[in-house]
Short mmCIF file of C-alpha atoms in Angstrom, two decimals:
data_model
loop_
_atom_site.label_atom_id
_atom_site.label_comp_id
_atom_site.label_asym_id
_atom_site.label_seq_id
_atom_site.Cartn_x
_atom_site.Cartn_y
_atom_site.Cartn_z
CA MET A 1 107.96 197.48 81.94
CA PRO A 2 106.53 195.99 78.73
CA TYR A 3 103.62 193.60 79.20
CA ASP A 4 104.70 189.98 79.75
CA TYR A 5 102.81 187.77 77.28
CA LYS A 6 102.79 184.50 79.20
CA PRO A 7 101.60 181.29 77.49
CA LEU A 8 98.04 180.27 78.32
CA PRO A 9 97.45 176.84 79.87
CA TYR A 10 96.67 173.91 77.59
CA SER A 11 95.50 170.46 78.57
CA ALA A 12 94.23 167.66 76.37
CA PRO A 13 90.41 167.86 76.15
CA PRO A 14 88.37 164.79 77.09
CA GLY A 15 87.05 164.50 73.55
CA LEU A 16 90.43 163.12 72.43
CA SER A 17 89.96 159.93 74.45
CA GLY A 18 86.25 159.34 73.84
CA PRO A 19 82.95 161.02 72.98
CA GLU A 20 82.01 163.92 75.18
CA PRO A 21 78.46 164.38 76.46
CA ARG A 22 76.37 166.96 74.62
CA HIS A 23 77.05 170.45 75.95
CA ARG A 24 74.45 173.15 76.36
CA VAL A 25 76.62 175.96 74.98
CA VAL A 26 79.96 176.18 73.19
CA VAL A 27 81.52 179.63 72.92
CA VAL A 28 84.15 180.14 70.21
CA GLY A 29 86.60 182.92 71.10
CA ALA A 30 88.17 183.86 74.44
CA GLY A 31 88.49 187.59 73.94
CA PRO A 32 86.55 190.06 76.08
CA VAL A 33 83.22 189.23 74.40
CA GLY A 34 83.54 185.43 74.53
CA LEU A 35 84.79 185.34 78.11
CA ALA A 36 82.14 187.82 79.28
CA MET A 37 79.51 185.69 77.52
CA ALA A 38 80.63 182.52 79.33
CA LEU A 39 80.75 184.33 82.68
CA ASP A 40 77.31 185.87 82.19
CA LEU A 41 75.84 182.46 81.37
CA ALA A 42 77.56 180.95 84.43
CA ARG A 43 76.03 183.72 86.55
CA LEU A 44 72.66 182.49 85.29
CA GLY A 45 73.48 178.83 85.98
CA ILE A 46 74.36 177.78 82.41
CA ALA A 47 77.54 175.78 81.79
CA SER A 48 79.65 176.33 78.68
CA VAL A 49 82.79 175.20 76.89
CA VAL A 50 84.97 178.02 75.54
CA LEU A 51 87.26 177.24 72.59
CA GLU A 52 90.21 179.52 71.79
CA ASP A 53 92.82 178.96 69.12
CA LYS A 54 95.44 181.34 70.49
CA SER A 55 98.18 180.52 73.01
CA SER A 56 98.46 183.98 74.65
CA VAL A 57 96.31 187.04 75.18
CA MET A 58 95.92 189.48 72.30
CA VAL A 59 99.14 191.33 71.44
CA GLY A 60 98.90 195.13 71.70
CA SER A 61 96.46 197.29 73.61
CA ARG A 62 93.63 196.84 71.05
CA ALA A 63 90.36 197.82 72.76
CA ILE A 64 91.13 200.24 75.57
CA VAL A 65 88.08 202.44 76.24
CA TRP A 66 85.41 200.83 78.45
CA SER A 67 82.11 202.66 78.91
CA GLU A 68 80.09 203.11 82.09
CA ARG A 69 77.64 200.47 80.85
CA SER A 70 80.51 197.99 80.33
CA LEU A 71 81.79 198.72 83.82
CA GLN A 72 78.30 197.92 85.13
CA LEU A 73 78.48 194.54 83.36
CA PHE A 74 81.95 193.94 84.83
CA ALA A 75 80.41 194.59 88.25
CA ARG A 76 77.79 191.88 87.65
CA LEU A 77 80.56 189.51 86.51
CA GLY A 78 82.55 190.17 89.68
CA ILE A 79 85.63 191.79 88.10
CA VAL A 80 85.02 195.54 88.21
CA ASP A 81 87.22 196.14 91.27
CA GLN A 82 90.19 194.51 89.51
CA VAL A 83 89.50 196.52 86.36
CA MET A 84 89.22 199.85 88.16
CA ALA A 85 92.34 199.15 90.26
CA ARG A 86 94.40 199.45 87.05
CA ALA A 87 92.26 201.51 84.70
CA VAL A 88 92.61 205.22 83.95
CA PRO A 89 89.20 206.90 84.42
CA TRP A 90 88.45 209.99 82.35
CA SER A 91 85.65 212.30 81.32
CA ILE A 92 87.32 215.21 79.51
CA GLY A 93 88.08 215.42 75.80
CA ARG A 94 89.89 218.22 74.00
CA ILE A 95 89.57 219.00 70.29
CA SER A 96 92.20 221.04 68.46
CA HIS A 97 92.45 222.44 64.95
CA GLY A 98 96.02 223.03 63.99
CA ASP A 99 97.82 223.63 67.28
CA ASP A 100 94.95 225.53 68.92
CA GLU A 101 92.32 223.94 71.13
CA ILE A 102 88.92 224.94 69.76
CA PHE A 103 86.77 223.40 72.49
CA SER A 104 86.59 220.72 75.17
CA PHE A 105 83.85 218.60 76.72
CA ASP A 106 83.38 217.03 80.13
CA MET A 107 81.02 214.06 80.59
CA ALA A 108 81.45 213.86 84.37
CA GLY A 109 77.89 215.07 84.93
CA THR A 110 76.40 212.28 82.80
CA THR A 111 76.94 209.56 85.43
CA THR A 112 75.94 208.95 89.04
CA GLY A 113 79.55 208.89 90.23
CA ARG A 114 79.69 205.17 90.87
CA PHE A 115 81.68 204.64 87.69
CA PRO A 116 83.30 207.19 85.38
CA PRO A 117 81.86 207.78 81.91
CA PHE A 118 84.89 205.90 80.50
CA ALA A 119 87.89 204.05 81.85
CA ASN A 120 90.95 203.12 79.78
CA LEU A 121 92.61 199.74 80.20
CA GLN A 122 94.49 197.70 77.64
CA GLN A 123 92.68 194.68 76.25
CA TYR A 124 95.44 192.33 77.41
CA HIS A 125 94.77 193.37 81.01
CA ILE A 126 91.02 192.88 80.56
CA GLU A 127 91.63 189.43 79.08
CA ASP A 128 93.95 188.51 81.96
CA ILE A 129 91.26 189.42 84.49
CA LEU A 130 88.50 187.62 82.59
CA ILE A 131 90.63 184.50 82.06
CA ALA A 132 91.45 184.23 85.75
CA ARG A 133 87.78 184.62 86.62
CA ALA A 134 86.72 182.03 84.01
CA LEU A 135 89.33 179.49 85.14
CA ALA A 136 87.96 179.78 88.68
CA GLU A 137 84.34 179.26 87.54
CA PRO A 138 83.18 175.59 87.75
CA LEU A 139 80.56 176.12 85.03
CA ILE A 140 83.18 177.19 82.43
CA ASP A 141 85.48 174.74 80.63
CA LEU A 142 88.09 177.04 79.06
CA ARG A 143 90.18 175.34 76.37
CA PHE A 144 93.14 177.16 74.79
CA ARG A 145 94.83 176.00 71.57
CA ASN A 146 91.55 174.42 70.48
CA ARG A 147 90.83 175.53 66.93
CA LEU A 148 87.38 175.23 65.38
CA THR A 149 87.64 173.44 62.01
CA GLY A 150 84.07 172.45 61.20
CA VAL A 151 80.46 173.43 61.95
CA ASP A 152 77.34 171.41 61.10
CA GLN A 153 73.89 172.00 62.52
CA ASP A 154 70.32 170.79 62.38
CA GLY A 155 67.21 171.99 64.11
CA THR A 156 68.25 170.51 67.45
CA GLY A 157 71.91 171.41 67.85
CA VAL A 158 75.40 171.89 66.47
CA GLU A 159 78.20 169.41 65.70
CA LEU A 160 81.74 170.86 65.87
CA SER A 161 85.11 169.67 64.68
CA VAL A 162 88.06 170.89 66.75
CA LYS A 163 91.83 170.66 66.24
CA THR A 164 94.35 170.62 69.11
CA PRO A 165 98.12 170.04 69.42
CA ASP A 166 97.25 166.44 70.35
CA GLY A 167 94.88 165.81 67.48
CA PRO A 168 91.26 166.42 66.39
CA TYR A 169 88.03 165.68 68.22
CA LYS A 170 84.29 166.30 68.00
CA LEU A 171 81.89 168.30 70.16
CA SER A 172 78.11 168.61 70.14
CA ALA A 173 76.08 171.39 71.72
CA ASP A 174 72.61 172.87 71.85
CA TYR A 175 73.99 176.26 70.78
CA LEU A 176 77.22 177.67 69.37
CA LEU A 177 78.02 181.31 70.20
CA ALA A 178 80.50 182.80 67.73
CA CYS A 179 82.62 185.40 69.54
CA ASP A 180 85.74 184.83 67.45
CA GLY A 181 86.31 188.34 66.19
CA ALA A 182 86.75 190.18 62.93
CA ARG A 183 88.38 187.18 61.22
CA SER A 184 85.77 184.78 62.55
CA LEU A 185 86.48 181.14 61.70
CA THR A 186 82.84 180.34 62.45
CA ARG A 187 81.67 182.88 59.91
CA ALA A 188 84.12 181.55 57.31
CA LEU A 189 83.17 177.90 57.92
CA MET A 190 79.50 178.79 57.44
CA ASP A 191 80.31 180.78 54.27
CA LEU A 192 78.80 183.97 55.66
CA ASP A 193 80.01 187.43 54.72
CA PHE A 194 79.50 190.99 55.88
CA GLU A 195 77.49 193.70 54.19
CA GLY A 196 78.69 197.29 54.30
CA GLU A 197 81.56 199.58 53.45
CA PHE A 198 85.37 199.44 53.43
CA TYR A 199 87.42 202.63 53.92
CA GLU A 200 90.70 203.21 52.13
CA GLU A 201 92.20 205.52 54.76
CA ARG A 202 95.16 204.08 56.67
CA PHE A 203 96.00 204.81 60.29
CA LEU A 204 98.97 204.07 62.50
CA VAL A 205 98.24 203.00 66.06
CA ALA A 206 101.06 202.70 68.60
CA ASP A 207 101.53 202.00 72.29
CA ILE A 208 104.38 203.91 73.90
CA GLU A 209 105.65 203.83 77.47
CA MET A 210 106.82 207.13 78.92
CA GLU A 211 106.90 209.21 82.07
CA ALA A 212 104.61 212.18 81.51
CA ASP A 213 102.44 214.49 83.55
CA PHE A 214 99.65 214.61 80.95
CA PRO A 215 96.16 214.68 82.50
CA ALA A 216 93.82 211.72 82.04
CA GLU A 217 92.06 213.16 78.99
CA ARG A 218 91.35 212.33 75.35
CA TRP A 219 93.21 214.69 73.01
CA PHE A 220 92.28 214.87 69.34
CA TRP A 221 93.87 217.10 66.68
CA PHE A 222 92.75 217.97 63.18
CA ASP A 223 95.67 219.08 60.98
CA PRO A 224 98.27 219.71 63.73
CA SER A 225 101.68 221.17 62.81
CA PHE A 226 103.39 217.97 63.99
CA HIS A 227 101.29 215.89 61.54
CA SER A 228 100.22 218.34 58.86
CA GLY A 229 97.13 217.62 56.81
CA GLN A 230 96.08 214.63 58.90
CA SER A 231 94.49 213.85 62.29
CA ALA A 232 96.03 212.55 65.53
CA MET A 233 94.83 211.29 68.89
CA LEU A 234 96.54 210.69 72.26
CA MET A 235 95.05 208.80 75.21
CA PRO A 236 96.48 207.48 78.50
CA GLN A 237 96.41 203.83 79.49
CA ALA A 238 97.60 201.87 82.53
CA ASP A 239 101.29 201.40 83.40
CA ASN A 240 102.45 204.75 81.92
CA VAL A 241 101.46 203.53 78.47
CA TYR A 242 99.89 205.94 75.97
CA ARG A 243 97.93 205.21 72.81
CA ILE A 244 98.73 207.31 69.75
CA ASP A 245 96.67 207.19 66.55
CA LEU A 246 97.99 208.95 63.46
CA GLN A 247 96.13 209.26 60.19
CA LEU A 248 98.41 208.34 57.27
CA GLY A 249 96.25 208.83 54.19
CA ARG A 250 94.83 206.57 51.53
CA LEU A 251 98.11 205.98 49.69
CA ALA A 252 100.30 205.04 52.65
CA ASN A 253 102.31 201.83 52.31
CA ALA A 254 101.45 199.68 55.34
CA GLY A 255 104.71 197.73 55.29
CA GLU A 256 106.88 200.83 55.09
CA GLU A 257 104.90 202.84 57.65
CA ALA A 258 105.17 200.07 60.28
CA ARG A 259 108.98 200.12 60.25
CA PRO A 260 110.50 201.65 63.43
CA GLU A 261 112.55 204.15 61.43
CA ARG A 262 109.26 205.55 60.09
CA VAL A 263 107.20 205.22 63.27
CA ILE A 264 109.59 206.67 65.84
CA PRO A 265 110.10 210.09 64.16
CA ARG A 266 106.34 210.49 63.81
CA ILE A 267 105.81 209.83 67.52
CA GLN A 268 108.75 212.04 68.52
CA ALA A 269 106.99 214.90 66.74
CA VAL A 270 104.04 214.42 69.11
CA VAL A 271 105.63 213.70 72.52
CA GLY A 272 109.38 214.25 72.17
CA PRO A 273 112.22 211.69 72.30
CA ASP A 274 111.77 210.08 75.73
CA PHE A 275 109.59 207.02 75.19
CA ASP A 276 109.78 203.29 74.48
CA LEU A 277 107.82 201.86 71.57
CA GLU A 278 105.82 198.83 72.74
CA TRP A 279 103.55 197.98 69.83
CA VAL A 280 102.60 199.35 66.45
CA SER A 281 100.04 198.44 63.84
CA ILE A 282 98.72 199.90 60.60
CA TYR A 283 95.01 199.54 60.04
CA THR A 284 92.15 200.44 57.77
CA PHE A 285 88.58 200.26 59.00
CA GLN A 286 85.16 199.00 58.01
CA SER A 287 81.48 199.66 58.66
CA ARG A 288 80.02 196.20 58.02
CA ARG A 289 77.81 193.56 59.59
CA LEU A 290 76.15 190.23 58.98
CA ALA A 291 72.64 190.51 57.57
CA GLU A 292 71.40 188.39 60.50
CA PHE A 293 73.10 187.55 63.80
CA VAL A 294 71.10 184.38 64.53
CA HIS A 295 71.62 181.47 62.13
CA GLY A 296 69.67 178.55 63.53
CA ARG A 297 71.61 177.22 66.51
CA VAL A 298 74.64 179.45 65.75
CA ILE A 299 74.55 182.99 67.16
CA PHE A 300 77.10 185.71 66.38
CA LEU A 301 78.30 188.41 68.78
CA GLY A 302 80.87 191.22 68.81
CA ASP A 303 83.25 191.68 65.90
CA ALA A 304 82.16 188.32 64.50
CA ALA A 305 78.77 189.95 63.88
CA HIS A 306 79.61 193.59 63.18
CA LEU A 307 82.65 195.80 62.56
CA VAL A 308 82.76 199.55 63.21
CA PRO A 309 85.48 202.19 62.82
CA PRO A 310 87.43 202.58 66.08
CA PHE A 311 86.94 206.29 66.72
CA SER A 312 83.86 206.07 68.96
CA ALA A 313 84.71 203.19 71.35
CA ARG A 314 81.76 201.24 69.96
CA GLY A 315 83.53 197.98 69.02
CA ALA A 316 84.24 196.09 72.26
CA ASN A 317 81.56 198.04 74.15
CA GLY A 318 79.01 197.10 71.50
CA GLY A 319 80.10 193.47 71.81
CA LEU A 320 79.49 193.55 75.56
CA ARG A 321 76.01 194.92 74.90
CA ASP A 322 75.46 191.82 72.71
CA VAL A 323 76.50 189.68 75.67
CA GLU A 324 74.08 191.17 78.18
CA ASN A 325 71.23 191.13 75.65
CA LEU A 326 71.71 187.45 74.75
CA GLY A 327 72.64 185.90 78.10
CA TRP A 328 69.27 185.99 79.88
CA LYS A 329 67.37 185.10 76.73
CA LEU A 330 69.47 182.04 75.96
CA ALA A 331 69.34 180.91 79.60
CA ALA A 332 65.54 181.17 79.57
CA VAL A 333 65.31 179.13 76.35
CA LEU A 334 67.70 176.43 77.60
CA GLU A 335 65.79 176.13 80.89
CA GLY A 336 62.43 175.89 79.14
CA ARG A 337 61.12 179.18 80.51
CA ALA A 338 60.84 180.73 77.05
CA ASP A 339 60.38 179.65 73.47
CA GLU A 340 63.22 179.88 70.92
CA ARG A 341 61.39 182.85 69.43
CA LEU A 342 62.84 184.93 72.26
CA LEU A 343 66.22 184.65 70.49
CA ASP A 344 64.70 186.46 67.51
CA SER A 345 64.54 189.54 69.71
CA TYR A 346 68.33 189.33 70.22
CA ASN A 347 68.70 189.48 66.44
CA ARG A 348 66.21 192.34 66.07
CA GLU A 349 67.54 194.49 68.89
CA ARG A 350 71.24 193.98 68.29
CA VAL A 351 70.92 194.50 64.53
CA GLN A 352 69.22 197.81 65.37
CA ALA A 353 72.08 198.67 67.71
CA ALA A 354 74.71 197.65 65.16
CA ASP A 355 73.10 199.82 62.50
CA GLU A 356 73.08 202.77 64.90
CA ASN A 357 76.76 202.22 65.71
CA LEU A 358 77.62 201.81 62.04
CA ARG A 359 75.88 205.07 61.13
CA ASP A 360 77.49 207.05 63.93
CA SER A 361 80.94 205.59 63.33
CA ALA A 362 80.68 206.13 59.58
CA ARG A 363 79.83 209.80 60.15
CA ALA A 364 82.89 210.13 62.37
CA ALA A 365 85.04 208.41 59.75
CA SER A 366 83.81 210.79 57.05
CA PHE A 367 84.56 213.83 59.21
CA ILE A 368 87.99 212.62 60.32
CA SER A 369 89.05 211.52 56.84
CA PRO A 370 86.84 213.43 54.37
CA ALA A 371 87.01 212.80 50.67
CA PRO A 372 88.90 215.44 48.68
CA GLY A 373 86.78 218.30 47.38
CA VAL A 374 83.48 219.44 48.84
CA GLU A 375 83.57 217.02 51.80
CA ARG A 376 87.01 218.24 52.87
CA LEU A 377 86.03 221.88 52.36
CA PHE A 378 82.92 221.45 54.53
CA ARG A 379 84.94 219.77 57.30
CA ASP A 380 87.56 222.52 57.34
CA GLN A 381 84.93 225.28 57.38
CA VAL A 382 83.16 223.63 60.32
CA LEU A 383 86.43 223.49 62.25
CA THR A 384 87.09 227.16 61.51
CA LEU A 385 83.61 228.14 62.68
CA ALA A 386 83.95 226.00 65.82
CA ARG A 387 86.74 228.27 67.07
CA GLU A 388 84.25 231.08 67.58
CA THR A 389 80.71 229.68 67.58
CA ALA A 390 79.16 227.09 69.88
CA PHE A 391 76.62 225.80 67.33
CA ALA A 392 79.40 224.67 64.95
CA ARG A 393 80.98 222.57 67.69
CA GLU A 394 77.98 220.27 67.54
CA TRP A 395 79.03 219.40 63.99
CA VAL A 396 82.63 218.56 64.86
CA ASN A 397 82.87 214.78 64.90
CA ALA A 398 86.03 213.26 66.34
CA GLY A 399 84.02 210.17 67.33
CA ARG A 400 80.65 210.26 69.13
CA LEU A 401 81.51 208.10 72.10
CA ALA A 402 79.59 204.91 72.85
CA VAL A 403 76.14 205.09 74.44
CA PRO A 404 73.67 202.20 74.82
CA CYS A 405 71.12 201.80 72.05
CA ILE A 406 67.48 202.53 72.92
CA TYR A 407 65.61 199.58 71.46
CA ALA A 408 62.51 200.19 69.37
CA THR A 409 59.45 199.04 71.30
CA GLY A 410 55.73 199.54 71.54
CA ALA A 411 55.69 198.60 75.23
CA PRO A 412 53.45 200.43 77.74
CA ASP A 413 54.74 203.91 78.58
CA ASP A 414 53.64 207.13 80.23
CA PRO A 415 54.92 210.44 78.81
CA ARG A 416 54.92 212.01 82.27
CA LEU A 417 57.97 209.91 83.18
CA PRO A 418 61.56 210.93 82.25
CA ASP A 419 62.69 210.26 78.71
CA GLU A 420 66.03 208.73 79.73
CA ALA A 421 64.24 205.81 81.44
CA ARG A 422 61.72 205.09 78.67
CA PRO A 423 61.03 201.53 77.47
CA GLY A 424 63.93 200.17 75.43
CA ALA A 425 66.49 202.32 77.29
CA ALA A 426 69.14 201.11 79.70
CA ALA A 427 67.82 201.50 83.25
CA PRO A 428 69.66 204.48 84.79
CA GLU A 429 71.83 203.88 87.84
CA ALA A 430 70.94 205.73 91.04
CA ARG A 431 72.07 205.62 94.64
CA ILE A 432 69.51 204.29 97.08
CA GLY A 433 70.44 204.39 100.76
CA ASN A 434 74.02 203.19 101.11
CA GLY A 435 73.98 201.15 97.91
CA TRP A 436 73.13 201.28 94.23
CA LEU A 437 69.85 200.58 92.51
CA LEU A 438 71.09 198.28 89.76
CA ASP A 439 72.84 196.01 92.26
CA GLN A 440 69.43 195.16 93.71
CA ILE A 441 67.83 194.19 90.38
CA GLY A 442 68.09 190.74 88.85
CA PRO A 443 69.38 188.32 87.79
CA GLY A 444 65.79 187.83 86.62
CA PRO A 445 63.20 190.44 85.62
CA THR A 446 62.15 192.79 88.40
CA LEU A 447 59.29 195.17 89.09
CA LEU A 448 60.64 198.45 90.45
CA ALA A 449 57.91 200.13 92.50
CA ILE A 450 58.73 203.75 93.31
CA ASN A 451 56.49 205.41 95.89
CA CYS A 452 53.86 202.72 95.24
CA THR A 453 53.11 199.01 95.57
CA ALA A 454 53.06 196.48 92.77
CA PRO A 455 49.78 194.76 91.87
CA ASP A 456 49.10 191.54 93.76
CA GLY A 457 49.41 188.10 92.24
CA LEU A 458 52.34 188.69 89.87
CA GLN A 459 54.96 185.93 89.87
CA ILE A 460 57.94 188.26 89.65
CA PRO A 461 60.25 189.84 92.27
CA THR A 462 59.44 193.41 93.30
CA LEU A 463 61.83 196.06 94.57
CA SER A 464 59.95 198.79 96.44
CA VAL A 465 61.75 202.09 97.09
CA ARG A 466 60.96 205.63 98.17
CA ALA A 467 62.21 208.31 95.81
CA ASP A 468 64.89 210.73 96.93
CA PRO A 469 65.75 213.70 94.66
CA ALA A 470 68.27 211.68 92.59
CA LEU A 471 65.91 208.77 91.99
CA ARG A 472 63.05 211.16 91.30
CA ALA A 473 65.05 212.99 88.65
CA ARG A 474 65.93 209.77 86.79
CA TYR A 475 62.72 207.76 87.19
CA LEU A 476 59.77 209.99 88.16
CA GLY A 477 60.13 213.46 86.72
CA ASP A 478 56.86 215.25 87.47
CA ALA A 479 55.02 212.07 88.47
CA GLU A 480 54.53 211.12 92.12
CA ARG A 481 54.90 207.38 91.60
CA ALA A 482 55.80 204.82 88.95
CA LEU A 483 56.07 201.10 88.33
CA TYR A 484 58.87 199.89 86.06
CA LEU A 485 59.37 196.43 84.57
CA ILE A 486 63.14 195.94 84.30
CA ARG A 487 64.55 193.15 82.13
CA PRO A 488 67.41 190.93 83.35
CA ASP A 489 69.83 192.89 81.14
CA LEU A 490 68.80 196.06 83.02
CA VAL A 491 66.78 197.48 80.13
CA VAL A 492 63.40 199.07 80.80
CA ALA A 493 60.72 196.76 79.38
CA ALA A 494 57.63 198.82 80.31
CA ARG A 495 56.47 201.45 82.81
CA TRP A 496 53.31 202.93 84.26
CA VAL A 497 52.24 205.72 86.56
CA THR A 498 49.07 203.78 87.35
CA ALA A 499 49.33 200.06 86.64
CA GLU A 500 46.52 197.55 86.22
CA PRO A 501 47.44 193.91 87.01
CA ARG A 502 46.27 192.74 83.59
CA ALA A 503 48.49 195.31 81.81
CA VAL A 504 51.55 194.35 83.87
CA SER A 505 50.95 190.62 83.24
CA ALA A 506 50.66 191.29 79.51
CA ALA A 507 53.95 193.23 79.50
CA ILE A 508 55.72 190.40 81.34
CA ARG A 509 54.44 187.87 78.77
CA ALA A 510 55.54 190.12 75.92
CA MET A 511 59.02 190.37 77.43
CA TRP A 512 59.43 186.59 77.65
CA GLU A 513 58.06 186.17 74.13
CA GLY A 514 60.45 188.79 72.73
CA ARG A 515 57.68 190.91 71.26
CA GLU A 516 58.32 194.57 70.48
#
């Protein structure tokens, strides 16, 4: 059955009948990033108003691939069970050149087993789940059909103009979080523009419903016989829906290619005649970002801050990394536990992450749609070599799938400890007893003491554990003990094999001050 796009609830906001009190946070945009941002702040005790212009969830599957790290965030927001009840988990990808598979990969061994490396679920389902959770949260005031029309700020806050079906009103807030997507109204109202690169290549993306016994895998073709000279991708989603991406070329006419009489024969060439077409779109892509993500009391997240090509699942997943990076920092500033300078570290770290995603996605875009001439010749030679030689497969780029950025830091470290848990990296998940390590950390910073005790006198919670083989592999390596300082966003802030109280105190201060 096609997805039922039900209207979202609207009620007249209180600002229409009189001035509203100043709010701590206003979030603009109720997509996955904006809703996750509001829920993360609520988890930390911060109330917010969420403004959304639309009257239904996003049409079409849009973002569908959710990484292990995003599933961990969904767990902290209390929605992961609902997500996984519908999602299609997967770990295997297959790459073909022509009609022959040249190699495959399996990422199953990269996780602890709690969550899969990736799980596919249409964005409209994710939004449904997040909306229901937000509507049930007393600290979130979710307002649909409320369109932002003006933004003014000074050094103490933001004044907003908002339009509704019942008329305009004003809002004031300490901070405005712009999560309103690629066509951000906030960005336009502030006369801000992206820096970066446009690509001329056009792609067709379609959702089709069909009964099929295809395995839950990502299939990618370069130059298949059913779509000669171009690339194609097929992925499963929930409800017997499949995503198909077809490269069309630089000269394709978007209006013509979106017509059913053009789309249906192309899809029939891939999967045969037995399917129902649910949604189709023609897109180009960009590698662009704002120069800065923090503009006074206005902070940008997700596609409002950065746009990446879609091949590597770095768009929505990158936006959710923005959420978890900003939430604890903004809460600390609003509660007076940290200076506003801590927000500068959001800008520094997430600009670094955006640049990493832009580079990786741009490399994928160049390999998938190379320029005519030498670039195309190199790509085709690599694919030919990859049929026979393992080293060439490392050069095949059908989208390097999303992984968390490792933030640049000069924090205390010890080279005897495993590289994957170094400062700036996402803290690895591990099973401890009958539960999971990351469930026992937070919502504030935590000292993780493995086979040791934390120094006395530190005003910070400590989790003391004994290392089993799994925990040892991820956190100790060849060392017998270690002390880790874990940030509220589950990023390693610092670590020691032997820790002096003064060094630990200094690292905690540096974390709250946002120093590298």
